[in-house]
Tab-separated table of C-alpha atoms and ligand atoms in Angstrom:
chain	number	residue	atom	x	y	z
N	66	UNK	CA	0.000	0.000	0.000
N	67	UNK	CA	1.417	3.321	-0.887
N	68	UNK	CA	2.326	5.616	2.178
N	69	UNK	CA	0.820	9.124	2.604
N	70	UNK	CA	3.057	11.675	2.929
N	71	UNK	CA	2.706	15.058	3.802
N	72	UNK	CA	3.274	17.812	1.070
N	73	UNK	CA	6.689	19.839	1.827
N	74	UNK	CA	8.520	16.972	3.722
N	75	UNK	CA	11.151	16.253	1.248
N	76	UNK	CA	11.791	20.077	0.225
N	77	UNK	CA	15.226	20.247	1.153
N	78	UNK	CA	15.501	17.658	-1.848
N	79	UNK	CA	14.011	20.225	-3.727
N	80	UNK	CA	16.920	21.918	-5.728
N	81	UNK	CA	18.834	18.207	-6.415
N	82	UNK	CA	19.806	18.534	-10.134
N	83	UNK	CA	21.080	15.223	-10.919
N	84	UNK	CA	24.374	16.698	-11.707
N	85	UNK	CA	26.399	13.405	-9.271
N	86	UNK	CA	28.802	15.562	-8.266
N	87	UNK	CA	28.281	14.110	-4.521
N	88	UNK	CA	28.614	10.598	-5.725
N	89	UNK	CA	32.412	10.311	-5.372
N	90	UNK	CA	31.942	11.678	-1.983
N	91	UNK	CA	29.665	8.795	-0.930
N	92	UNK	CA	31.492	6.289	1.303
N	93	UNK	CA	28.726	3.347	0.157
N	94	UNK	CA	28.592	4.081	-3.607
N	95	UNK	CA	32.593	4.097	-3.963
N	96	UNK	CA	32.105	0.614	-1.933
N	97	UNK	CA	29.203	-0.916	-3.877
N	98	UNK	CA	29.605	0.834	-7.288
N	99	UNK	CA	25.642	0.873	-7.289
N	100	UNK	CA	23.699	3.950	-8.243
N	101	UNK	CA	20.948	3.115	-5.855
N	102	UNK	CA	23.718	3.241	-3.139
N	103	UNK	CA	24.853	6.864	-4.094
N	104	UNK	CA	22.857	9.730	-2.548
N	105	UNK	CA	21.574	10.999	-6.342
N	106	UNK	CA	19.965	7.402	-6.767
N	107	UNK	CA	18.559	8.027	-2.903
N	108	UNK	CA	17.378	11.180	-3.371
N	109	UNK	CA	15.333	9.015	-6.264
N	110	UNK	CA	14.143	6.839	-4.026
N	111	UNK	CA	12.550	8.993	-1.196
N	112	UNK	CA	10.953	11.013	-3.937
N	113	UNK	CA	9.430	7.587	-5.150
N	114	UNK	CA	8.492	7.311	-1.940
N	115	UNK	CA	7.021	11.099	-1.235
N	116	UNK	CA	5.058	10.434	-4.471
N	117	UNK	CA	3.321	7.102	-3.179
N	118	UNK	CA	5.087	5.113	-6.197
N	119	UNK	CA	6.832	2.610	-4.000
N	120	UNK	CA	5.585	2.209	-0.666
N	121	UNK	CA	7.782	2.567	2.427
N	122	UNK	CA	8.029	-1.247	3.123
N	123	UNK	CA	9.653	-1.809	-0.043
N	124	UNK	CA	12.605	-4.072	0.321
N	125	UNK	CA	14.574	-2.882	-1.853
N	126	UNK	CA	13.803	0.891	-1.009
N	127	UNK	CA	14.866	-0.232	2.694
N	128	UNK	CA	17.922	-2.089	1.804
N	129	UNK	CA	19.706	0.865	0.102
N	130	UNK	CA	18.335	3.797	2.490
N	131	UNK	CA	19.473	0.976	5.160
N	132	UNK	CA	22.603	1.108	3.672
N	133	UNK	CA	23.190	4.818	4.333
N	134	UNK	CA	25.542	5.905	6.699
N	135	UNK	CA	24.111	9.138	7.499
N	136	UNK	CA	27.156	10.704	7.360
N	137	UNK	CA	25.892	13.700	5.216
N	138	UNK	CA	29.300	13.809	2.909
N	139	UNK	CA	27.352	14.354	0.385
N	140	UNK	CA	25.983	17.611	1.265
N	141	UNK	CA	29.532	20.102	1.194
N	142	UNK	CA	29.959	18.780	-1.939
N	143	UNK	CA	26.426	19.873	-3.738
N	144	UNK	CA	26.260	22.851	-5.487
N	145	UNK	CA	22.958	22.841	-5.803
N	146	UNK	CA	22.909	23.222	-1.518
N	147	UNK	CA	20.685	19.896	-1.036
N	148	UNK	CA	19.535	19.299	2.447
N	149	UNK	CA	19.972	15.412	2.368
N	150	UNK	CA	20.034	14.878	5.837
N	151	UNK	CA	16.942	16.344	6.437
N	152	UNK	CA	15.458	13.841	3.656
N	153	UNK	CA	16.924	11.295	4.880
N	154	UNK	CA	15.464	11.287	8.349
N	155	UNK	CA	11.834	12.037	7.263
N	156	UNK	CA	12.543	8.797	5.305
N	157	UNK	CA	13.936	6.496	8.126
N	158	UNK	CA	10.835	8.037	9.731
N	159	UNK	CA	8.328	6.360	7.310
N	160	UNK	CA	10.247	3.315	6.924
N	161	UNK	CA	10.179	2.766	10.791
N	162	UNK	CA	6.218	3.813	10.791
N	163	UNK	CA	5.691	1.009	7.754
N	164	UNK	CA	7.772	-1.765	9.368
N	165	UNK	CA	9.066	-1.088	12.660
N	166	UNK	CA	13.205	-2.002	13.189
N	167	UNK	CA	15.014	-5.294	13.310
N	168	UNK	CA	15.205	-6.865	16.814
N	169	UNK	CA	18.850	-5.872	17.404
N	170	UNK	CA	18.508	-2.058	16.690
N	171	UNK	CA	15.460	-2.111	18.888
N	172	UNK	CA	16.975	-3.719	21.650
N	173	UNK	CA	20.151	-1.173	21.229
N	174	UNK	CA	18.122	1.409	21.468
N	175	UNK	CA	15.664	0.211	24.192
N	176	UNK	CA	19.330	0.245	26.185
N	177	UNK	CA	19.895	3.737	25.403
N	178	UNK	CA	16.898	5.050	26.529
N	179	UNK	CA	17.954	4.579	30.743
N	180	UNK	CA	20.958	5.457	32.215
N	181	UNK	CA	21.125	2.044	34.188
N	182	UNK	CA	20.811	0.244	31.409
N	183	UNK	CA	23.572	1.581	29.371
N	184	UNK	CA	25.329	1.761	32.540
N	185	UNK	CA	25.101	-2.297	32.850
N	186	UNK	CA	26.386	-2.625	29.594
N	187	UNK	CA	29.315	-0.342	29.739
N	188	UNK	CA	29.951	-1.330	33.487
N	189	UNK	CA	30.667	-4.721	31.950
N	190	UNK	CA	32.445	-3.630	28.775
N	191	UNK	CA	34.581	-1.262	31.160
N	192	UNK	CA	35.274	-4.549	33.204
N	193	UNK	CA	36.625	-6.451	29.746
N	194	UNK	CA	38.914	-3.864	29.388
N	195	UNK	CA	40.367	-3.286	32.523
N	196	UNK	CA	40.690	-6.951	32.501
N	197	UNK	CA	42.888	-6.547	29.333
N	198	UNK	CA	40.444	-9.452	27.886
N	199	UNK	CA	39.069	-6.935	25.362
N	200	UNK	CA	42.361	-6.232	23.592
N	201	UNK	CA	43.892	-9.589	23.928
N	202	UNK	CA	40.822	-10.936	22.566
N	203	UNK	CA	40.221	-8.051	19.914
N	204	UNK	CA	41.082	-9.359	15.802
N	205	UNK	CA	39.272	-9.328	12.775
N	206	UNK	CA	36.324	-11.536	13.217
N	207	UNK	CA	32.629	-9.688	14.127
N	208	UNK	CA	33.271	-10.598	17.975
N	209	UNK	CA	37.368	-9.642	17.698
N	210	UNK	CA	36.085	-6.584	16.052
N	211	UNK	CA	33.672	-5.511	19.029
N	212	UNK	CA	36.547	-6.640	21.223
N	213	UNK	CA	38.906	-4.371	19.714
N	214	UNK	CA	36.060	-1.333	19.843
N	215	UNK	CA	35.983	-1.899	23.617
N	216	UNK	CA	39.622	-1.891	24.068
N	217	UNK	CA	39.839	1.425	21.658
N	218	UNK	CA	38.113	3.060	25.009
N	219	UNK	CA	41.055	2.757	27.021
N	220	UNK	CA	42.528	5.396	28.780
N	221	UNK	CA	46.363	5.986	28.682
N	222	UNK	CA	46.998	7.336	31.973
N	223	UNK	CA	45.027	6.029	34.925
N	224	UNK	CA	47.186	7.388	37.402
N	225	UNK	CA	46.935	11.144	36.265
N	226	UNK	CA	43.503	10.960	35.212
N	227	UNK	CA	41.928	12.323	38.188
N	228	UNK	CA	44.360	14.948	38.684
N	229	UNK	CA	42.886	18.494	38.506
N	230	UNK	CA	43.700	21.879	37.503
N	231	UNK	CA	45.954	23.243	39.930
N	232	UNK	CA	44.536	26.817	39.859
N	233	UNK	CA	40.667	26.247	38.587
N	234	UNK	CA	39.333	29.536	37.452
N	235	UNK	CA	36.413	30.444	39.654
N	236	UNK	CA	35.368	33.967	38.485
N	237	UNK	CA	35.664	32.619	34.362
N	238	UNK	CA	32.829	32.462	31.860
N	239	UNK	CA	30.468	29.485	33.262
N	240	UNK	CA	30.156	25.889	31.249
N	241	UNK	CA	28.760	22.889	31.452
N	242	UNK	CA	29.405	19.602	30.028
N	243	UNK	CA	27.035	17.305	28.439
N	244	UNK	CA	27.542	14.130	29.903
N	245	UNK	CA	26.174	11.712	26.979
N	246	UNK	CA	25.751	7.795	27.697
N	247	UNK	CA	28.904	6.384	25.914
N	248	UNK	CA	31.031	9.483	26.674
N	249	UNK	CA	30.216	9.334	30.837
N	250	UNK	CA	30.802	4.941	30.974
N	251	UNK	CA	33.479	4.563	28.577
N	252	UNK	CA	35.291	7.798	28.193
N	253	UNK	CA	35.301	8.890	31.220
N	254	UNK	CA	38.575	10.072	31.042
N	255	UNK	CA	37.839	12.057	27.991
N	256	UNK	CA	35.594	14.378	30.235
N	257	UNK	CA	38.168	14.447	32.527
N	258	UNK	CA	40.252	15.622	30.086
N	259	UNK	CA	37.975	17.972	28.636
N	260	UNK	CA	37.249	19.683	32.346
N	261	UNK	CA	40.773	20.664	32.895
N	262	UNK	CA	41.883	21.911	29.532
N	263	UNK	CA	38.644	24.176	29.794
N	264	UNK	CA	40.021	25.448	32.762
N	265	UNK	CA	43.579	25.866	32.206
N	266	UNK	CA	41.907	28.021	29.838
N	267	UNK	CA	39.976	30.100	32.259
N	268	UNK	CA	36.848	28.462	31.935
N	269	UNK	CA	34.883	27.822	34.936
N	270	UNK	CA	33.330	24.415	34.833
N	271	UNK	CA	29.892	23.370	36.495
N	272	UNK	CA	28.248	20.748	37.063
N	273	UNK	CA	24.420	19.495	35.598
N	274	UNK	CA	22.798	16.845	37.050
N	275	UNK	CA	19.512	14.679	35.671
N	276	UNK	CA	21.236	15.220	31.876
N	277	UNK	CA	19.871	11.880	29.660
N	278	UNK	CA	21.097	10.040	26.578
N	279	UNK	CA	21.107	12.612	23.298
N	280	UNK	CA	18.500	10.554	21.354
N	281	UNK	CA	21.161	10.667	18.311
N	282	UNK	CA	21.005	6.637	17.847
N	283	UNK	CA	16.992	6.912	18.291
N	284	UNK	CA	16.848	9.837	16.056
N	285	UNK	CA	19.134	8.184	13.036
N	286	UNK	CA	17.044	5.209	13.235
N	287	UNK	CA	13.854	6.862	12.297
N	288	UNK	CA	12.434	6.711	16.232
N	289	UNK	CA	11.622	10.106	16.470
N	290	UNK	CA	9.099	9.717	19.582
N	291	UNK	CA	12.081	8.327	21.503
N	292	UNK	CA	14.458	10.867	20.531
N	293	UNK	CA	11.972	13.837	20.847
N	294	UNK	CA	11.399	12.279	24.633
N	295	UNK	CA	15.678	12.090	25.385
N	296	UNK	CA	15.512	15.862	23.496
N	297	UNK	CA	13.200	17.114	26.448
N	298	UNK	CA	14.883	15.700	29.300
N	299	UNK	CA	18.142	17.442	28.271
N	300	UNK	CA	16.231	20.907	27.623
N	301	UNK	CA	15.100	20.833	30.938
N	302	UNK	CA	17.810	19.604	33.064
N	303	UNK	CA	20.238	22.826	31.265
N	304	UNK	CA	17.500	25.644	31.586
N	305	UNK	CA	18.948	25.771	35.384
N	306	UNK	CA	21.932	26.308	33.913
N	307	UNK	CA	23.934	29.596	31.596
N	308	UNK	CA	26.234	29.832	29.537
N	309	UNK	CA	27.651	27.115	27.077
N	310	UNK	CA	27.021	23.102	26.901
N	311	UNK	CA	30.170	21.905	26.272
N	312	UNK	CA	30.149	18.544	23.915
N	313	UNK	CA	33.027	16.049	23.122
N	314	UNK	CA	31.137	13.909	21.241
N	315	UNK	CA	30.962	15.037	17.389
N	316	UNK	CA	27.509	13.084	17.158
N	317	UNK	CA	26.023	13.617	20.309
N	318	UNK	CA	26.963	17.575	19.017
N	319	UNK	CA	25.164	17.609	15.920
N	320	UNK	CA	21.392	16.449	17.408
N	321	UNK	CA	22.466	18.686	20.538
N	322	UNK	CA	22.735	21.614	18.204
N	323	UNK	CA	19.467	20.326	16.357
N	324	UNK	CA	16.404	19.997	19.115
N	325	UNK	CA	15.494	23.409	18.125
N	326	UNK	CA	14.459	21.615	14.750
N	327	UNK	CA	13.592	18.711	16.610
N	328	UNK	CA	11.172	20.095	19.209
N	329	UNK	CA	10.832	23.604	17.695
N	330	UNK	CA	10.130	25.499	21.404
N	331	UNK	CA	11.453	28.749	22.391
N	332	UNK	CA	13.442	26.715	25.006
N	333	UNK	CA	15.144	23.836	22.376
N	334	UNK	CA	15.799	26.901	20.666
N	335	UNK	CA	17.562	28.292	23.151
N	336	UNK	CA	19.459	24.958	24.022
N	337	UNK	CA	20.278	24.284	21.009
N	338	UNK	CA	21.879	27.793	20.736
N	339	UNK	CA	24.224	27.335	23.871
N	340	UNK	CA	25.884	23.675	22.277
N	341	UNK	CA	29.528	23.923	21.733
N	342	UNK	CA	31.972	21.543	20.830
N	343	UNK	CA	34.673	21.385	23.165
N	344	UNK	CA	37.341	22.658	20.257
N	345	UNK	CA	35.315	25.473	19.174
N	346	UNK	CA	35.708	26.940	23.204
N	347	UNK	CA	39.211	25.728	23.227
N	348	UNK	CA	39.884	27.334	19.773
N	349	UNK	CA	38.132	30.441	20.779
N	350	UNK	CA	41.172	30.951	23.990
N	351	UNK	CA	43.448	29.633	21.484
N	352	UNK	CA	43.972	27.711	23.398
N	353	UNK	CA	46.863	28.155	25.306
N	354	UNK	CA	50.373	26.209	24.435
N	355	UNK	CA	51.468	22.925	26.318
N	356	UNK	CA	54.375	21.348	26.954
N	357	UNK	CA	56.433	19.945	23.673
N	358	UNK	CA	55.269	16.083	23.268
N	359	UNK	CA	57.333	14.740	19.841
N	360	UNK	CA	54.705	12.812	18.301
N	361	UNK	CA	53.138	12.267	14.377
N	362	UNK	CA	49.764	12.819	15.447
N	363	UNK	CA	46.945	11.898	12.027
N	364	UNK	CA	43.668	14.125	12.549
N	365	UNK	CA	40.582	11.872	11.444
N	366	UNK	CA	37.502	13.950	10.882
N	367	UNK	CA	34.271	13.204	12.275
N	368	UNK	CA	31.108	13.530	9.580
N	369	UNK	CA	28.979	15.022	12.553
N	370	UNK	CA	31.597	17.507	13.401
N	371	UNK	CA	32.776	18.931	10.135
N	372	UNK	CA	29.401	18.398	7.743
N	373	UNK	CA	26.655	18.314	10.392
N	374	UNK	CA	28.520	21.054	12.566
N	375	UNK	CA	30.705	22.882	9.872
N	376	UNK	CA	33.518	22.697	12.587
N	377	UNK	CA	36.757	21.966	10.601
N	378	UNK	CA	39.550	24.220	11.832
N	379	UNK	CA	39.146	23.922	15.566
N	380	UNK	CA	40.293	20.387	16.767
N	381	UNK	CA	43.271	21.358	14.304
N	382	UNK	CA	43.610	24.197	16.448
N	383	UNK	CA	43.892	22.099	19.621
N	384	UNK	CA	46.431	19.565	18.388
N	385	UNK	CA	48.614	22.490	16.970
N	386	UNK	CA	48.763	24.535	20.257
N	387	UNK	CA	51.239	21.156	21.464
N	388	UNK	CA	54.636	22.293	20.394
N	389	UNK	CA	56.547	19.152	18.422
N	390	UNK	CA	53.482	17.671	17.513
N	391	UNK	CA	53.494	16.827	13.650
N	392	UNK	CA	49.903	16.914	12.383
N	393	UNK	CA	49.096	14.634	9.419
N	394	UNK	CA	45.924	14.869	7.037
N	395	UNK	CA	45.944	11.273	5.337
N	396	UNK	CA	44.211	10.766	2.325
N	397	UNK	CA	40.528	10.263	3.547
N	398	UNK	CA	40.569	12.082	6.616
N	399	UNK	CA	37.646	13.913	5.943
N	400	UNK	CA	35.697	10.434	4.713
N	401	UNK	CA	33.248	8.456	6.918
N	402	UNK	CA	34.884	5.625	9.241
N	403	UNK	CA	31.939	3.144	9.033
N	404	UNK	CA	30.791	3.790	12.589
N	405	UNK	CA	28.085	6.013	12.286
N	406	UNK	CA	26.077	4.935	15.401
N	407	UNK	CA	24.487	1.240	15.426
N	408	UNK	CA	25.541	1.264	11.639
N	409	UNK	CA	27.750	-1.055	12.457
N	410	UNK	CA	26.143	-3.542	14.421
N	411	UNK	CA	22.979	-3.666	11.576
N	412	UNK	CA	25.253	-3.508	8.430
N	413	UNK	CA	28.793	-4.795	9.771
N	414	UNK	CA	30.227	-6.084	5.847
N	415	UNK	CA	29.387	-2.198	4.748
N	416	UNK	CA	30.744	-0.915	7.745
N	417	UNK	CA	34.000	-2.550	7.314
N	418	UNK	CA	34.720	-2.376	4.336
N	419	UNK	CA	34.065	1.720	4.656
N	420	UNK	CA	36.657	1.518	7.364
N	421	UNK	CA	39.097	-0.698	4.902
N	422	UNK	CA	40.093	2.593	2.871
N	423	UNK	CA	41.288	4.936	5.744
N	424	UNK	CA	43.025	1.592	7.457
N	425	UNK	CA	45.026	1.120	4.306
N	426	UNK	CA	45.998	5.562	4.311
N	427	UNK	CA	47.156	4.907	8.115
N	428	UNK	CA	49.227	1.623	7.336
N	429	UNK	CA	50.812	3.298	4.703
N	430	UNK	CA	51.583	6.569	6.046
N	431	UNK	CA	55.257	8.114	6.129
N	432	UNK	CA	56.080	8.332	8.532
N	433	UNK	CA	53.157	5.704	10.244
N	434	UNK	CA	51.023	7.894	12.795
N	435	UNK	CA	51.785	6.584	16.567
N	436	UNK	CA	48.590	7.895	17.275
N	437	UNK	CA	44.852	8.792	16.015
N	438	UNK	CA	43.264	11.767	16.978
N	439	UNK	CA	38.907	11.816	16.368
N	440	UNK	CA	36.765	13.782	18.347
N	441	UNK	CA	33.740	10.929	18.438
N	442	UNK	CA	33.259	7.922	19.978
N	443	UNK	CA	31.986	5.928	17.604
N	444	UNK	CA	35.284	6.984	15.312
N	445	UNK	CA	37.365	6.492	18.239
N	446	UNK	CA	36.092	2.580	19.033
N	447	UNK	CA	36.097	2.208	15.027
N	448	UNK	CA	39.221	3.505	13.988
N	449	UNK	CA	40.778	1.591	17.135
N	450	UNK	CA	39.588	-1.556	16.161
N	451	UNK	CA	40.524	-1.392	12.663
N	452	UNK	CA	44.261	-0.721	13.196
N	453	UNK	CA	44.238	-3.713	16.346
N	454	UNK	CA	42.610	-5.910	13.535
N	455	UNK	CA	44.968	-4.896	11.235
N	456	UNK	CA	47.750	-5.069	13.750
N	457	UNK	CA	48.803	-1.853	13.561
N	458	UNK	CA	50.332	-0.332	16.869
N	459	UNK	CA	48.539	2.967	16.713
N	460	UNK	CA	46.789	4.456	19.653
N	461	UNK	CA	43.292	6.593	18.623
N	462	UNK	CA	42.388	9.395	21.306
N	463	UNK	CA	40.668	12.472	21.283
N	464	UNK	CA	42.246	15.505	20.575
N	465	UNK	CA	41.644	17.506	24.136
N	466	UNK	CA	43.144	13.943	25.657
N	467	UNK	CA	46.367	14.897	23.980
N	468	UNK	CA	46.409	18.487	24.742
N	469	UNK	CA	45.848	17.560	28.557
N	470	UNK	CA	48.584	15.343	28.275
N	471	UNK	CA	50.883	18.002	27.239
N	472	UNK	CA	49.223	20.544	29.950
N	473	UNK	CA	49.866	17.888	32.528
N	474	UNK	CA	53.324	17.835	31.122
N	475	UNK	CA	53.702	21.531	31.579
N	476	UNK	CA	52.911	21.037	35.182
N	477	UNK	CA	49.579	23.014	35.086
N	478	UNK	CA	47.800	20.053	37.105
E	76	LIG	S1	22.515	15.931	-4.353
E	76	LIG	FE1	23.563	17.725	-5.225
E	76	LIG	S2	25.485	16.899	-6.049
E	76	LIG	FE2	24.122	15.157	-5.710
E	76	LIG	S3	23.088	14.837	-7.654
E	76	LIG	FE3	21.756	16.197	-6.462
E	76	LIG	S4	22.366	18.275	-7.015
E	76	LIG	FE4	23.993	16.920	-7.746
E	77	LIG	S1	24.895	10.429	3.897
E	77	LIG	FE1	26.906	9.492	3.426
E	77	LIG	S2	26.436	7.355	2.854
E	77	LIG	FE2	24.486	8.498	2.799
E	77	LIG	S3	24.270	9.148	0.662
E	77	LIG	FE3	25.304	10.862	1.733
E	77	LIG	S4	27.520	10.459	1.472
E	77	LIG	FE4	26.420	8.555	0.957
């Protein structure tokens, strides 16, 4: 049966000309060769759909909008200025209206939707890696490769990791940091990291409690009732709050910066306003130099921080305020990892074989990165696995990790 759809919902398809220039940009099409994987055949597809010509349980309509990574790559590229992200997630909408979601993605995100249920799972993922089980065990096979994601989360330093600005600002512009599910059990440390370098900057960080998962996984997969639902939560536990949400999760980010669209109130307006990605407040300070740490140091992009958020020259700010730190673009820095939320868990062949191309740029780098520097988990915990799989010793971390590391080096903890 052909699915009703509202006039206006695919606009920002609208002014698609057909021209293709996106299609080299598309991680899937270069990976499948098949028009219907590109976004030009997708954009096809949803307008199919808008016009009631195939109907949104379609298999084969599924299977290639399935096949999406979200990853909006395609958009910089268009000249025409096509909105496909927007498309796209009126589409996922439908299809999850039509025929609901497989069992695993609704179990994933039935565990993202409470705290102590993500906290369960993490508490025993964080318990595999302590162990050291999850990197002895991590290799190439589909459990070796969730192995290796959990050992990607590890932090370097446990014994400094606590350690806290020696001199915290307390009269400096007021921020708070958004907590996030993944982010607060498995990289904990990366907040940690990201608290101090905001101070040794002069911010002044405080604390928000009641904060809830960002809805990004819910939202991607076409739940928008879910997401919508995590959305509120977050507006209200900030409006006690000023100042900037700080963020060190490119995904999390981009839907953070979006529940103005999302819930379209004066207050997700003003939310959505205040969201910051922890480089853009570092950038905006400078920030200030560390201490020298000699290291080749390869910047991987995230798609939600430099398509969804437009935020390209910041995290290269951070990395280059650590003297003796040689910064590396590798071909396909800027391209999708694979990751792209539960992506990998529903379409794990795709998603690996996305990742293939930038493992192959890292092994043959010269000279060979020591380390990885992506500000998103899902990169982080994809990238990581790839080069354990590969057997590559190359350490992935965020890029305020490594400019703490070099403040702690200076002595300013
Ligand atoms: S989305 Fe943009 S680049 Fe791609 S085919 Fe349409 S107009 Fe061309
Ligand atoms: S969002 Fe990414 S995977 Fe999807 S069509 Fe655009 S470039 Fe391709």
């Amino acid at each position: 049966m052909a699915t009703e759809v509202a006039p206006g919902r695919f606009a920002s398809l609208d002014p698609c000309v057909h021209c293709g220039f996106c299609l080299p940009a598309c991680p899937t099409y270069l990976a499948t060769g098949d028009e219907a994987d590109s976004p030009r055949g997708r954009i096809v597809l949803m307008r199919a759909l808008e016009r009631g010509e195939v109907p949104a349980n379609d298999p084969a309509l599924g299977q290639h909008l399935d096949a999406c990574l979200g990853c909006r790559g395609c958009e910089p590229v268009c000249p025409s200025g096509v909105g496909y992200g927007r498309g796209l997630e009126v589409a996922r909408e439908l299809l999850m209206e039509a025929r609901g979601l497989p069992p695993l993605a609704r179990l994933t995100l039935w565990v993202f939707q409470a705290p102590w249920r993500w906290q369960t799972l993490f508490g025993a993922a964080r318990g595999l890696r302590e162990a050291g089980l999850a990197r002895r065990l991590a290799g190439s096979g589909r459990m070796g490769f969730a192995m290796g994601m959990v050992a990607a989360t590890g932090k370097p330093n446990a014994r400094t990791d606590r350690s806290v600005a020696k001199t915290p600002p307390t009269d400096g512009p007021a921020v708070s940091i958004f907590q996030g599910c993944v982010m607060e059990s498995l990289f904990s440390h990366v907040h940690h990291a990201t608290r101090r370098t905001l101070e040794a900057n002069g911010y002044r960080v405080v604390e928000v409690p009641g904060q809830a998962c960002c809805g990004a996984l819910h939202e991607h997969a076409g739940d928008r009732a879910t997401a919508n639902a995590l959305a509120e939560a977050n507006v209200r536990a900030f409006t006690a709050s000023t100042g900037p949400i700080v963020v060190n999760s490119a995904g999390c980010g981009a839907l953070l910066k979006d529940y103005g669209h999302l819930l379209d109130t004066p207050e997700a307006h003003a939310f959505a306003a205040r969201v910051k990605d922890v480089s853009e407040l570092l950038a905006e300070r400078g920030p200030r130099a560390g201490a020298r740490l000699e290291m080749d140091v390869a910047y991987d992009a995230p798609c939600h921080l430099q398509h969804a958020q437009r935020v390209h020259e910041q995290p290269l700010a951070v990395l280059r305020a650590i003297p003796g730190l040689r910064l590396q673009l590798l071909s396909g820095f800027d391209r999708c990892c694979g990751s792209a939320g539960i992506y990998g868990l529903l379409q794990p062949e795709l998603s690996r074989e996305v990742l293939l191309d930038k493992i192959k740029a890292i092994a043959g780098a010269d000279p060979r990165p020591q380390v990885i520097a992506t500000g998103n988990p899902g990169c982080l915990m994809q990238i990581g696995a790839g080069c354990l799989a590969a057997g590559l010793p190359i350490e992935v971390r965020h890029p305020v990790e490594l400019l703490d590391h070099s403040y702690q080096v200076a002595g300013l903890y």
